[in-house]
Amino acid sequence: LVLSLAGLSGAVCAQTYVGGDVGSTNVDGFTSASGYGQFGDYTFNDYFSAEAGYRRLGRFEVETSKSDTVRINLAQVSALAHYPLSDVFKLYGRLGYGALNASGYSSYNLISGVIYDVGAQYAFTKNWAARLEYSRVASDTKQANLGLAYKF
């Protein structure tokens, strides 16, 4: 039993990864802003995984009676479908749920709903991979990210 559990824990660890990314966010009507995020993923097989993440999409200037800065954040959960092109390179698509919120001159929730993106991942070692993705997180909000992931 102990050996079975030890083998199971190794299999679970081999299928999880964590990472971070930096990117550029474009909200219609505003200038682009830089942001960053972190994510965790559980890979079920070569073709499907589930991911949760949190991103700071950036700081945006809002014109009111005075100039104010608003920070926009995104919390998300999603499913990813992978298409391996080789042992080290794959394409993926994401479909999930995201909650955008803003803080600044007036804190409020902006929108919650469906998010989707496309991306590519290159594993340059057994444990490390780089990824590039383009996301649509709201009807007026797009994001491009470059990230690094560590696989356990």
Short mmCIF file of N, CA and C in Angstrom, two decimals:
data_model
loop_
_atom_site.label_atom_id
_atom_site.label_comp_id
_atom_site.label_asym_id
_atom_site.label_seq_id
_atom_site.Cartn_x
_atom_site.Cartn_y
_atom_site.Cartn_z
N LEU A 1 0.83 -1.19 0.00
CA LEU A 1 0.00 0.00 0.00
C LEU A 1 0.87 1.26 0.00
N VAL A 2 1.91 1.29 0.84
CA VAL A 2 2.80 2.44 0.90
C VAL A 2 3.46 2.68 -0.44
N LEU A 3 3.94 1.61 -1.09
CA LEU A 3 4.56 1.76 -2.41
C LEU A 3 3.55 2.24 -3.44
N SER A 4 2.32 1.80 -3.37
CA SER A 4 1.28 2.26 -4.29
C SER A 4 1.02 3.75 -4.11
N LEU A 5 0.90 4.20 -2.88
CA LEU A 5 0.69 5.62 -2.61
C LEU A 5 1.88 6.45 -3.04
N ALA A 6 3.07 5.96 -2.83
CA ALA A 6 4.27 6.68 -3.26
C ALA A 6 4.28 6.83 -4.77
N GLY A 7 3.90 5.77 -5.49
CA GLY A 7 3.83 5.84 -6.94
C GLY A 7 2.77 6.80 -7.41
N LEU A 8 1.62 6.82 -6.73
CA LEU A 8 0.54 7.72 -7.09
C LEU A 8 0.95 9.17 -6.88
N SER A 9 1.60 9.47 -5.77
CA SER A 9 2.00 10.86 -5.52
C SER A 9 3.01 11.32 -6.56
N GLY A 10 3.88 10.44 -7.01
CA GLY A 10 4.82 10.81 -8.07
C GLY A 10 4.10 11.09 -9.37
N ALA A 11 3.06 10.31 -9.68
CA ALA A 11 2.31 10.52 -10.92
C ALA A 11 1.56 11.85 -10.87
N VAL A 12 0.99 12.19 -9.72
CA VAL A 12 0.28 13.45 -9.60
C VAL A 12 1.26 14.61 -9.75
N CYS A 13 2.40 14.56 -9.08
CA CYS A 13 3.38 15.63 -9.17
C CYS A 13 3.92 15.80 -10.58
N ALA A 14 4.04 14.71 -11.33
CA ALA A 14 4.55 14.78 -12.69
C ALA A 14 3.56 15.46 -13.62
N GLN A 15 2.32 15.65 -13.19
CA GLN A 15 1.30 16.21 -14.04
C GLN A 15 0.85 17.60 -13.61
N THR A 16 1.60 18.26 -12.77
CA THR A 16 1.23 19.61 -12.35
C THR A 16 2.35 20.57 -12.70
N TYR A 17 1.97 21.82 -12.94
CA TYR A 17 3.00 22.84 -13.10
C TYR A 17 2.49 24.18 -12.60
N VAL A 18 3.43 25.04 -12.30
CA VAL A 18 3.15 26.40 -11.87
C VAL A 18 4.00 27.33 -12.73
N GLY A 19 3.57 28.57 -12.82
CA GLY A 19 4.35 29.50 -13.63
C GLY A 19 3.93 30.93 -13.45
N GLY A 20 4.60 31.76 -14.20
CA GLY A 20 4.31 33.19 -14.20
C GLY A 20 4.49 33.74 -15.60
N ASP A 21 3.91 34.92 -15.81
CA ASP A 21 4.04 35.53 -17.13
C ASP A 21 4.02 37.05 -17.02
N VAL A 22 4.46 37.69 -18.06
CA VAL A 22 4.38 39.14 -18.21
C VAL A 22 3.68 39.38 -19.54
N GLY A 23 3.03 40.52 -19.64
CA GLY A 23 2.32 40.76 -20.89
C GLY A 23 1.86 42.18 -21.06
N SER A 24 1.15 42.38 -22.14
CA SER A 24 0.59 43.67 -22.49
C SER A 24 -0.92 43.52 -22.64
N THR A 25 -1.66 44.43 -22.02
CA THR A 25 -3.12 44.41 -22.07
C THR A 25 -3.61 45.63 -22.82
N ASN A 26 -4.59 45.40 -23.70
CA ASN A 26 -5.20 46.48 -24.45
C ASN A 26 -6.68 46.52 -24.14
N VAL A 27 -7.14 47.62 -23.56
CA VAL A 27 -8.57 47.85 -23.32
C VAL A 27 -9.00 48.93 -24.29
N ASP A 28 -10.04 48.66 -25.08
CA ASP A 28 -10.51 49.63 -26.07
C ASP A 28 -10.70 51.00 -25.43
N GLY A 29 -10.16 52.03 -26.07
CA GLY A 29 -10.29 53.39 -25.57
C GLY A 29 -9.19 53.83 -24.63
N PHE A 30 -8.26 52.93 -24.30
CA PHE A 30 -7.15 53.26 -23.40
C PHE A 30 -5.83 52.87 -24.07
N THR A 31 -4.74 53.41 -23.57
CA THR A 31 -3.44 52.97 -24.05
C THR A 31 -3.13 51.60 -23.45
N SER A 32 -2.25 50.86 -24.09
CA SER A 32 -1.85 49.55 -23.58
C SER A 32 -1.13 49.68 -22.25
N ALA A 33 -1.22 48.63 -21.44
CA ALA A 33 -0.55 48.62 -20.14
C ALA A 33 0.16 47.29 -19.95
N SER A 34 1.24 47.32 -19.17
CA SER A 34 1.98 46.10 -18.85
C SER A 34 1.37 45.43 -17.63
N GLY A 35 1.44 44.10 -17.61
CA GLY A 35 0.90 43.36 -16.48
C GLY A 35 1.71 42.10 -16.23
N TYR A 36 1.28 41.35 -15.23
CA TYR A 36 1.96 40.11 -14.86
C TYR A 36 0.96 39.17 -14.22
N GLY A 37 1.31 37.90 -14.12
CA GLY A 37 0.40 36.94 -13.51
C GLY A 37 1.09 35.68 -13.08
N GLN A 38 0.33 34.83 -12.43
CA GLN A 38 0.81 33.51 -12.02
C GLN A 38 -0.32 32.52 -12.27
N PHE A 39 0.06 31.25 -12.45
CA PHE A 39 -0.93 30.23 -12.76
C PHE A 39 -0.46 28.88 -12.25
N GLY A 40 -1.42 27.98 -12.09
CA GLY A 40 -1.16 26.60 -11.73
C GLY A 40 -2.01 25.72 -12.62
N ASP A 41 -1.50 24.55 -12.97
CA ASP A 41 -2.17 23.70 -13.95
C ASP A 41 -2.09 22.25 -13.51
N TYR A 42 -3.15 21.51 -13.78
CA TYR A 42 -3.14 20.06 -13.62
C TYR A 42 -3.39 19.47 -14.99
N THR A 43 -2.45 18.66 -15.48
CA THR A 43 -2.55 18.05 -16.80
C THR A 43 -3.09 16.63 -16.65
N PHE A 44 -4.23 16.39 -17.27
CA PHE A 44 -4.86 15.07 -17.21
C PHE A 44 -4.20 14.09 -18.17
N ASN A 45 -3.85 14.58 -19.37
CA ASN A 45 -3.18 13.76 -20.38
C ASN A 45 -2.53 14.70 -21.40
N ASP A 46 -2.04 14.19 -22.50
CA ASP A 46 -1.37 15.02 -23.50
C ASP A 46 -2.30 16.03 -24.16
N TYR A 47 -3.61 15.87 -24.01
CA TYR A 47 -4.56 16.68 -24.75
C TYR A 47 -5.46 17.58 -23.92
N PHE A 48 -5.44 17.43 -22.60
CA PHE A 48 -6.38 18.18 -21.77
C PHE A 48 -5.78 18.53 -20.42
N SER A 49 -6.01 19.78 -19.98
CA SER A 49 -5.59 20.19 -18.64
C SER A 49 -6.56 21.24 -18.10
N ALA A 50 -6.47 21.50 -16.80
CA ALA A 50 -7.26 22.53 -16.12
C ALA A 50 -6.29 23.51 -15.48
N GLU A 51 -6.64 24.78 -15.52
CA GLU A 51 -5.72 25.80 -15.02
C GLU A 51 -6.47 26.87 -14.25
N ALA A 52 -5.83 27.40 -13.21
CA ALA A 52 -6.34 28.54 -12.46
C ALA A 52 -5.23 29.58 -12.42
N GLY A 53 -5.61 30.84 -12.45
CA GLY A 53 -4.60 31.88 -12.44
C GLY A 53 -5.13 33.21 -11.96
N TYR A 54 -4.19 34.10 -11.67
CA TYR A 54 -4.51 35.46 -11.26
C TYR A 54 -3.55 36.40 -11.97
N ARG A 55 -4.09 37.44 -12.58
CA ARG A 55 -3.24 38.37 -13.33
C ARG A 55 -3.56 39.82 -12.96
N ARG A 56 -2.53 40.60 -12.87
CA ARG A 56 -2.67 42.05 -12.81
C ARG A 56 -2.55 42.51 -14.25
N LEU A 57 -3.67 42.93 -14.84
CA LEU A 57 -3.67 43.28 -16.25
C LEU A 57 -2.99 44.61 -16.53
N GLY A 58 -2.94 45.49 -15.55
CA GLY A 58 -2.24 46.76 -15.74
C GLY A 58 -2.90 47.91 -15.03
N ARG A 59 -2.29 49.07 -15.22
CA ARG A 59 -2.78 50.33 -14.66
C ARG A 59 -3.19 51.21 -15.83
N PHE A 60 -4.38 51.77 -15.74
CA PHE A 60 -4.92 52.59 -16.82
C PHE A 60 -5.34 53.94 -16.28
N GLU A 61 -5.09 54.97 -17.07
CA GLU A 61 -5.50 56.33 -16.70
C GLU A 61 -6.94 56.54 -17.12
N VAL A 62 -7.77 57.02 -16.18
CA VAL A 62 -9.18 57.29 -16.44
C VAL A 62 -9.39 58.79 -16.34
N GLU A 63 -10.01 59.37 -17.36
CA GLU A 63 -10.29 60.80 -17.36
C GLU A 63 -11.59 61.07 -16.62
N THR A 64 -11.48 61.70 -15.47
CA THR A 64 -12.64 62.15 -14.71
C THR A 64 -12.42 63.63 -14.48
N SER A 65 -13.00 64.18 -13.44
CA SER A 65 -12.75 65.60 -13.15
C SER A 65 -11.26 65.82 -12.86
N LYS A 66 -10.59 64.75 -12.43
CA LYS A 66 -9.14 64.75 -12.29
C LYS A 66 -8.64 63.44 -12.88
N SER A 67 -7.38 63.36 -13.19
CA SER A 67 -6.84 62.14 -13.78
C SER A 67 -6.66 61.09 -12.68
N ASP A 68 -7.25 59.91 -12.87
CA ASP A 68 -7.15 58.83 -11.90
C ASP A 68 -6.54 57.59 -12.55
N THR A 69 -5.94 56.76 -11.73
CA THR A 69 -5.37 55.50 -12.19
C THR A 69 -6.22 54.36 -11.68
N VAL A 70 -6.53 53.41 -12.57
CA VAL A 70 -7.31 52.24 -12.22
C VAL A 70 -6.44 51.01 -12.47
N ARG A 71 -6.39 50.10 -11.50
CA ARG A 71 -5.70 48.81 -11.67
C ARG A 71 -6.75 47.75 -11.97
N ILE A 72 -6.51 46.98 -13.03
CA ILE A 72 -7.46 45.94 -13.41
C ILE A 72 -6.82 44.57 -13.17
N ASN A 73 -7.55 43.68 -12.51
CA ASN A 73 -7.08 42.33 -12.17
C ASN A 73 -8.03 41.30 -12.76
N LEU A 74 -7.51 40.09 -12.97
CA LEU A 74 -8.30 39.00 -13.51
C LEU A 74 -8.03 37.73 -12.72
N ALA A 75 -9.08 37.10 -12.20
CA ALA A 75 -8.99 35.76 -11.62
C ALA A 75 -9.70 34.84 -12.60
N GLN A 76 -9.10 33.67 -12.88
CA GLN A 76 -9.69 32.81 -13.90
C GLN A 76 -9.51 31.34 -13.58
N VAL A 77 -10.43 30.54 -14.08
CA VAL A 77 -10.32 29.08 -14.12
C VAL A 77 -10.69 28.67 -15.54
N SER A 78 -9.97 27.68 -16.07
CA SER A 78 -10.21 27.33 -17.45
C SER A 78 -9.77 25.91 -17.77
N ALA A 79 -10.28 25.44 -18.89
CA ALA A 79 -9.88 24.15 -19.45
C ALA A 79 -9.03 24.45 -20.69
N LEU A 80 -7.97 23.66 -20.87
CA LEU A 80 -7.10 23.83 -22.02
C LEU A 80 -7.11 22.55 -22.84
N ALA A 81 -7.24 22.70 -24.14
CA ALA A 81 -7.12 21.59 -25.08
C ALA A 81 -5.78 21.75 -25.78
N HIS A 82 -4.93 20.71 -25.72
CA HIS A 82 -3.58 20.76 -26.27
C HIS A 82 -3.50 19.97 -27.57
N TYR A 83 -2.67 20.45 -28.47
CA TYR A 83 -2.38 19.73 -29.71
C TYR A 83 -0.87 19.61 -29.83
N PRO A 84 -0.30 18.48 -29.39
CA PRO A 84 1.17 18.32 -29.45
C PRO A 84 1.65 18.20 -30.90
N LEU A 85 2.61 19.03 -31.27
CA LEU A 85 3.22 18.94 -32.59
C LEU A 85 4.50 18.12 -32.56
N SER A 86 5.08 18.00 -31.36
CA SER A 86 6.27 17.17 -31.15
C SER A 86 6.35 16.88 -29.66
N ASP A 87 7.43 16.23 -29.22
CA ASP A 87 7.61 15.96 -27.80
C ASP A 87 7.82 17.23 -26.98
N VAL A 88 8.25 18.31 -27.62
CA VAL A 88 8.60 19.53 -26.89
C VAL A 88 7.75 20.75 -27.26
N PHE A 89 6.96 20.67 -28.33
CA PHE A 89 6.20 21.84 -28.79
C PHE A 89 4.73 21.48 -28.94
N LYS A 90 3.85 22.34 -28.39
CA LYS A 90 2.42 22.12 -28.54
C LYS A 90 1.68 23.43 -28.69
N LEU A 91 0.55 23.36 -29.33
CA LEU A 91 -0.39 24.47 -29.42
C LEU A 91 -1.53 24.18 -28.45
N TYR A 92 -2.20 25.23 -27.96
CA TYR A 92 -3.34 24.99 -27.08
C TYR A 92 -4.38 26.08 -27.23
N GLY A 93 -5.59 25.73 -26.87
CA GLY A 93 -6.69 26.67 -26.80
C GLY A 93 -7.28 26.63 -25.40
N ARG A 94 -7.77 27.76 -24.97
CA ARG A 94 -8.32 27.88 -23.61
C ARG A 94 -9.77 28.34 -23.68
N LEU A 95 -10.59 27.77 -22.82
CA LEU A 95 -11.95 28.24 -22.63
C LEU A 95 -12.21 28.21 -21.14
N GLY A 96 -12.65 29.33 -20.60
CA GLY A 96 -12.82 29.37 -19.16
C GLY A 96 -13.73 30.49 -18.69
N TYR A 97 -13.67 30.71 -17.41
CA TYR A 97 -14.46 31.75 -16.75
C TYR A 97 -13.50 32.69 -16.04
N GLY A 98 -13.72 33.98 -16.23
CA GLY A 98 -12.87 34.97 -15.58
C GLY A 98 -13.68 36.05 -14.90
N ALA A 99 -13.14 36.59 -13.83
CA ALA A 99 -13.75 37.70 -13.11
C ALA A 99 -12.77 38.86 -13.11
N LEU A 100 -13.13 39.91 -13.83
CA LEU A 100 -12.32 41.13 -13.87
C LEU A 100 -12.80 42.06 -12.77
N ASN A 101 -11.86 42.72 -12.11
CA ASN A 101 -12.25 43.77 -11.18
C ASN A 101 -11.26 44.90 -11.28
N ALA A 102 -11.68 46.06 -10.85
CA ALA A 102 -10.85 47.26 -10.92
C ALA A 102 -10.78 47.90 -9.54
N SER A 103 -9.65 48.52 -9.27
CA SER A 103 -9.51 49.30 -8.04
C SER A 103 -8.82 50.59 -8.41
N GLY A 104 -9.19 51.64 -7.73
CA GLY A 104 -8.62 52.95 -8.02
C GLY A 104 -9.55 54.02 -7.52
N TYR A 105 -9.95 54.91 -8.43
CA TYR A 105 -10.79 56.01 -8.01
C TYR A 105 -12.15 55.53 -7.52
N SER A 106 -12.61 54.39 -8.01
CA SER A 106 -13.86 53.80 -7.55
C SER A 106 -13.75 52.30 -7.75
N SER A 107 -13.68 51.53 -6.67
CA SER A 107 -13.55 50.08 -6.79
C SER A 107 -14.89 49.46 -7.16
N TYR A 108 -14.85 48.61 -8.16
CA TYR A 108 -16.06 47.93 -8.59
C TYR A 108 -15.69 46.74 -9.47
N ASN A 109 -16.62 45.80 -9.60
CA ASN A 109 -16.43 44.70 -10.52
C ASN A 109 -16.76 45.18 -11.92
N LEU A 110 -15.90 44.87 -12.86
CA LEU A 110 -16.15 45.26 -14.23
C LEU A 110 -17.03 44.24 -14.94
N ILE A 111 -16.56 43.00 -14.98
CA ILE A 111 -17.29 42.00 -15.74
C ILE A 111 -16.84 40.61 -15.33
N SER A 112 -17.73 39.67 -15.40
CA SER A 112 -17.39 38.26 -15.21
C SER A 112 -17.97 37.52 -16.39
N GLY A 113 -17.23 36.56 -16.92
CA GLY A 113 -17.76 35.82 -18.04
C GLY A 113 -16.72 34.95 -18.70
N VAL A 114 -17.03 34.55 -19.92
CA VAL A 114 -16.19 33.63 -20.69
C VAL A 114 -14.91 34.30 -21.14
N ILE A 115 -13.81 33.57 -21.00
CA ILE A 115 -12.53 34.00 -21.56
C ILE A 115 -12.04 32.90 -22.50
N TYR A 116 -11.28 33.30 -23.50
CA TYR A 116 -10.70 32.31 -24.40
C TYR A 116 -9.39 32.82 -24.93
N ASP A 117 -8.51 31.90 -25.29
CA ASP A 117 -7.24 32.28 -25.90
C ASP A 117 -6.65 31.14 -26.69
N VAL A 118 -5.59 31.47 -27.40
CA VAL A 118 -4.78 30.49 -28.12
C VAL A 118 -3.35 30.70 -27.68
N GLY A 119 -2.56 29.62 -27.69
CA GLY A 119 -1.18 29.75 -27.25
C GLY A 119 -0.31 28.65 -27.79
N ALA A 120 0.97 28.80 -27.53
CA ALA A 120 1.98 27.81 -27.90
C ALA A 120 2.92 27.64 -26.72
N GLN A 121 3.40 26.42 -26.54
CA GLN A 121 4.33 26.12 -25.45
C GLN A 121 5.49 25.29 -25.97
N TYR A 122 6.70 25.68 -25.55
CA TYR A 122 7.92 24.97 -25.93
C TYR A 122 8.65 24.52 -24.67
N ALA A 123 8.84 23.21 -24.50
CA ALA A 123 9.55 22.67 -23.34
C ALA A 123 11.03 22.60 -23.68
N PHE A 124 11.83 23.47 -23.08
CA PHE A 124 13.26 23.49 -23.40
C PHE A 124 14.08 22.59 -22.49
N THR A 125 13.47 22.08 -21.40
CA THR A 125 14.05 20.99 -20.60
C THR A 125 12.89 20.10 -20.17
N LYS A 126 13.20 19.04 -19.41
CA LYS A 126 12.15 18.15 -18.92
C LYS A 126 11.17 18.90 -18.01
N ASN A 127 11.66 19.88 -17.25
CA ASN A 127 10.82 20.56 -16.27
C ASN A 127 10.43 21.99 -16.64
N TRP A 128 11.12 22.64 -17.55
CA TRP A 128 10.88 24.05 -17.85
C TRP A 128 10.32 24.23 -19.25
N ALA A 129 9.34 25.13 -19.36
CA ALA A 129 8.74 25.43 -20.65
C ALA A 129 8.45 26.93 -20.75
N ALA A 130 8.52 27.45 -21.96
CA ALA A 130 8.14 28.82 -22.25
C ALA A 130 6.81 28.78 -22.99
N ARG A 131 5.97 29.78 -22.75
CA ARG A 131 4.71 29.83 -23.47
C ARG A 131 4.37 31.24 -23.90
N LEU A 132 3.68 31.32 -25.00
CA LEU A 132 3.23 32.58 -25.58
C LEU A 132 1.75 32.43 -25.85
N GLU A 133 0.94 33.41 -25.41
CA GLU A 133 -0.50 33.28 -25.64
C GLU A 133 -1.15 34.63 -25.89
N TYR A 134 -2.29 34.56 -26.58
CA TYR A 134 -3.11 35.73 -26.86
C TYR A 134 -4.51 35.45 -26.32
N SER A 135 -5.01 36.34 -25.46
CA SER A 135 -6.29 36.11 -24.77
C SER A 135 -7.29 37.20 -25.07
N ARG A 136 -8.55 36.79 -25.03
CA ARG A 136 -9.67 37.73 -25.06
C ARG A 136 -10.38 37.54 -23.73
N VAL A 137 -10.19 38.49 -22.80
CA VAL A 137 -10.73 38.33 -21.45
C VAL A 137 -12.04 39.08 -21.23
N ALA A 138 -12.40 39.93 -22.16
CA ALA A 138 -13.69 40.63 -22.17
C ALA A 138 -13.88 41.16 -23.59
N SER A 139 -15.08 41.63 -23.90
CA SER A 139 -15.35 42.07 -25.27
C SER A 139 -14.44 43.22 -25.70
N ASP A 140 -13.97 44.02 -24.74
CA ASP A 140 -13.10 45.14 -25.08
C ASP A 140 -11.68 44.99 -24.53
N THR A 141 -11.32 43.81 -24.04
CA THR A 141 -10.03 43.62 -23.38
C THR A 141 -9.29 42.43 -23.97
N LYS A 142 -8.10 42.71 -24.52
CA LYS A 142 -7.25 41.69 -25.12
C LYS A 142 -5.90 41.71 -24.42
N GLN A 143 -5.22 40.55 -24.43
CA GLN A 143 -3.96 40.46 -23.71
C GLN A 143 -3.02 39.51 -24.42
N ALA A 144 -1.74 39.87 -24.49
CA ALA A 144 -0.69 39.00 -25.00
C ALA A 144 0.31 38.76 -23.88
N ASN A 145 0.69 37.48 -23.65
CA ASN A 145 1.57 37.13 -22.53
C ASN A 145 2.71 36.25 -22.98
N LEU A 146 3.85 36.42 -22.32
CA LEU A 146 4.99 35.54 -22.46
C LEU A 146 5.28 34.99 -21.07
N GLY A 147 5.30 33.65 -20.94
CA GLY A 147 5.42 33.06 -19.62
C GLY A 147 6.45 31.95 -19.54
N LEU A 148 6.70 31.56 -18.31
CA LEU A 148 7.62 30.48 -17.98
C LEU A 148 6.90 29.55 -17.02
N ALA A 149 6.96 28.23 -17.28
CA ALA A 149 6.28 27.25 -16.44
C ALA A 149 7.26 26.21 -15.94
N TYR A 150 7.07 25.76 -14.70
CA TYR A 150 7.88 24.69 -14.12
C TYR A 150 6.99 23.49 -13.87
N LYS A 151 7.36 22.35 -14.42
CA LYS A 151 6.60 21.11 -14.26
C LYS A 151 7.22 20.28 -13.15
N PHE A 152 6.40 19.83 -12.22
CA PHE A 152 6.88 19.01 -11.10
C PHE A 152 7.02 17.57 -11.51
#
